Every structure is written in structure tokens, then in C-alpha cells.
């Protein structure tokens, strides 16, 4: 069974940093695309970052320059490094696996709260 487990969330102050992890299992991780999304209360789930199987990345404008997506194929894990966090970054963060040809899987999410 495919499983995605996010971790690393928590409550932090503005301008601080946080590193989220998404551990994947149940399929061949190497060479597959992964994405990070977030959803704030009362809002739709928004795309944040994409990393392809070749390591190429795409970012939403809201996090470009502050967040970095990366992967460790040996550990079947994708990361989201978050810097200079803002209160508007508060949300539940989800990772998503895209498996050829068109199958997707979601993790359960991890809460990130940015507040002073």
C-alpha cells in the first residue's frame, strides 16, 4: 500500500525556519514526482512546490525564494525547507505523490502555525 507520512510541523515565530519531511513507502519513489500543498482554515488547498523525478523544481509565487523542495531517494523522502516564515504561512501542509501514468496519493498533513 502507498503511504505518505508528513512530519516536522509545529508552532514557530515569524521569520523563523522549519523543515518538513514526507516519508513515502509502498511504491518506487525514485524517478517519481512529488508535490507540497497547504490548506488554511476556510481556504482551498493550494499548490506550493513540485519536484520531478529528475530533480527539477517548480514553486508557487507565494513561497518562491523562501521555500525549497528537495528529495533523498535513498530515504524515500521529500523535504520542504521553509525560511522567513510569515503568519500567512499558517496551514496544514500536505505532500502528494504523482505516480505514472496518472495516480496520485496524499499524506495526512502536518500543522504549521506561525505566530508571535
PDB file of C-alpha atoms in Angstrom, residues 2-43:
ATOM      1  CA  UNK A   2       1.153   3.509  -0.802  1.00  0.00           C
ATOM      2  CA  UNK A   3       1.702   5.662   2.274  1.00  0.00           C
ATOM      3  CA  UNK A   4       2.879   9.237   2.705  1.00  0.00           C
ATOM      4  CA  UNK A   5       3.628  10.485   6.219  1.00  0.00           C
ATOM      5  CA  UNK A   6       4.376  14.161   6.838  1.00  0.00           C
ATOM      6  CA  UNK A   7       6.305  15.334   9.880  1.00  0.00           C
ATOM      7  CA  UNK A   8       8.182  18.363  11.172  1.00  0.00           C
ATOM      8  CA  UNK A   9       5.329  20.796  11.680  1.00  0.00           C
ATOM      9  CA  UNK A  10       4.829  22.888  14.780  1.00  0.00           C
ATOM     10  CA  UNK A  11       4.362  26.371  16.163  1.00  0.00           C
ATOM     11  CA  UNK A  12       7.086  28.900  15.360  1.00  0.00           C
ATOM     12  CA  UNK A  13       7.615  32.643  15.420  1.00  0.00           C
ATOM     13  CA  UNK A  14       7.653  34.862  12.331  1.00  0.00           C
ATOM     14  CA  UNK A  15      10.973  34.952  10.465  1.00  0.00           C
ATOM     15  CA  UNK A  16      11.956  31.546  11.805  1.00  0.00           C
ATOM     16  CA  UNK A  17      12.577  28.376   9.798  1.00  0.00           C
ATOM     17  CA  UNK A  18      11.099  24.904   9.717  1.00  0.00           C
ATOM     18  CA  UNK A  19      11.867  21.712   7.811  1.00  0.00           C
ATOM     19  CA  UNK A  20       9.045  19.395   6.821  1.00  0.00           C
ATOM     20  CA  UNK A  21       9.545  15.790   5.766  1.00  0.00           C
ATOM     21  CA  UNK A  22       7.338  13.400   3.839  1.00  0.00           C
ATOM     22  CA  UNK A  23       8.292   9.743   4.068  1.00  0.00           C
ATOM     23  CA  UNK A  24       6.976   7.604   1.225  1.00  0.00           C
ATOM     24  CA  UNK A  25       6.515   3.859   1.131  1.00  0.00           C
ATOM     25  CA  UNK A  26       4.715   1.200  -0.844  1.00  0.00           C
ATOM     26  CA  UNK A  27       5.962   2.161  -4.308  1.00  0.00           C
ATOM     27  CA  UNK A  28       9.082   3.021  -6.246  1.00  0.00           C
ATOM     28  CA  UNK A  29       9.943   6.523  -5.069  1.00  0.00           C
ATOM     29  CA  UNK A  30      12.950   7.172  -7.280  1.00  0.00           C
ATOM     30  CA  UNK A  31      12.084   8.861 -10.552  1.00  0.00           C
ATOM     31  CA  UNK A  32       8.614   9.968  -9.463  1.00  0.00           C
ATOM     32  CA  UNK A  33       7.284  13.479  -8.929  1.00  0.00           C
ATOM     33  CA  UNK A  34       6.349  14.845  -5.517  1.00  0.00           C
ATOM     34  CA  UNK A  35       4.496  17.987  -4.510  1.00  0.00           C
ATOM     35  CA  UNK A  36       3.765  20.042  -1.423  1.00  0.00           C
ATOM     36  CA  UNK A  37       0.423  21.775  -0.832  1.00  0.00           C
ATOM     37  CA  UNK A  38      -1.110  23.641   2.077  1.00  0.00           C
ATOM     38  CA  UNK A  39      -4.601  24.445   3.269  1.00  0.00           C
ATOM     39  CA  UNK A  40      -5.511  27.211   5.703  1.00  0.00           C
ATOM     40  CA  UNK A  41      -8.834  27.273   7.598  1.00  0.00           C
ATOM     41  CA  UNK A  42     -11.662  28.252   5.270  1.00  0.00           C
ATOM     42  CA  UNK A  43      -9.381  28.214   2.241  1.00  0.00           C
TER      43      UNK A  43
END
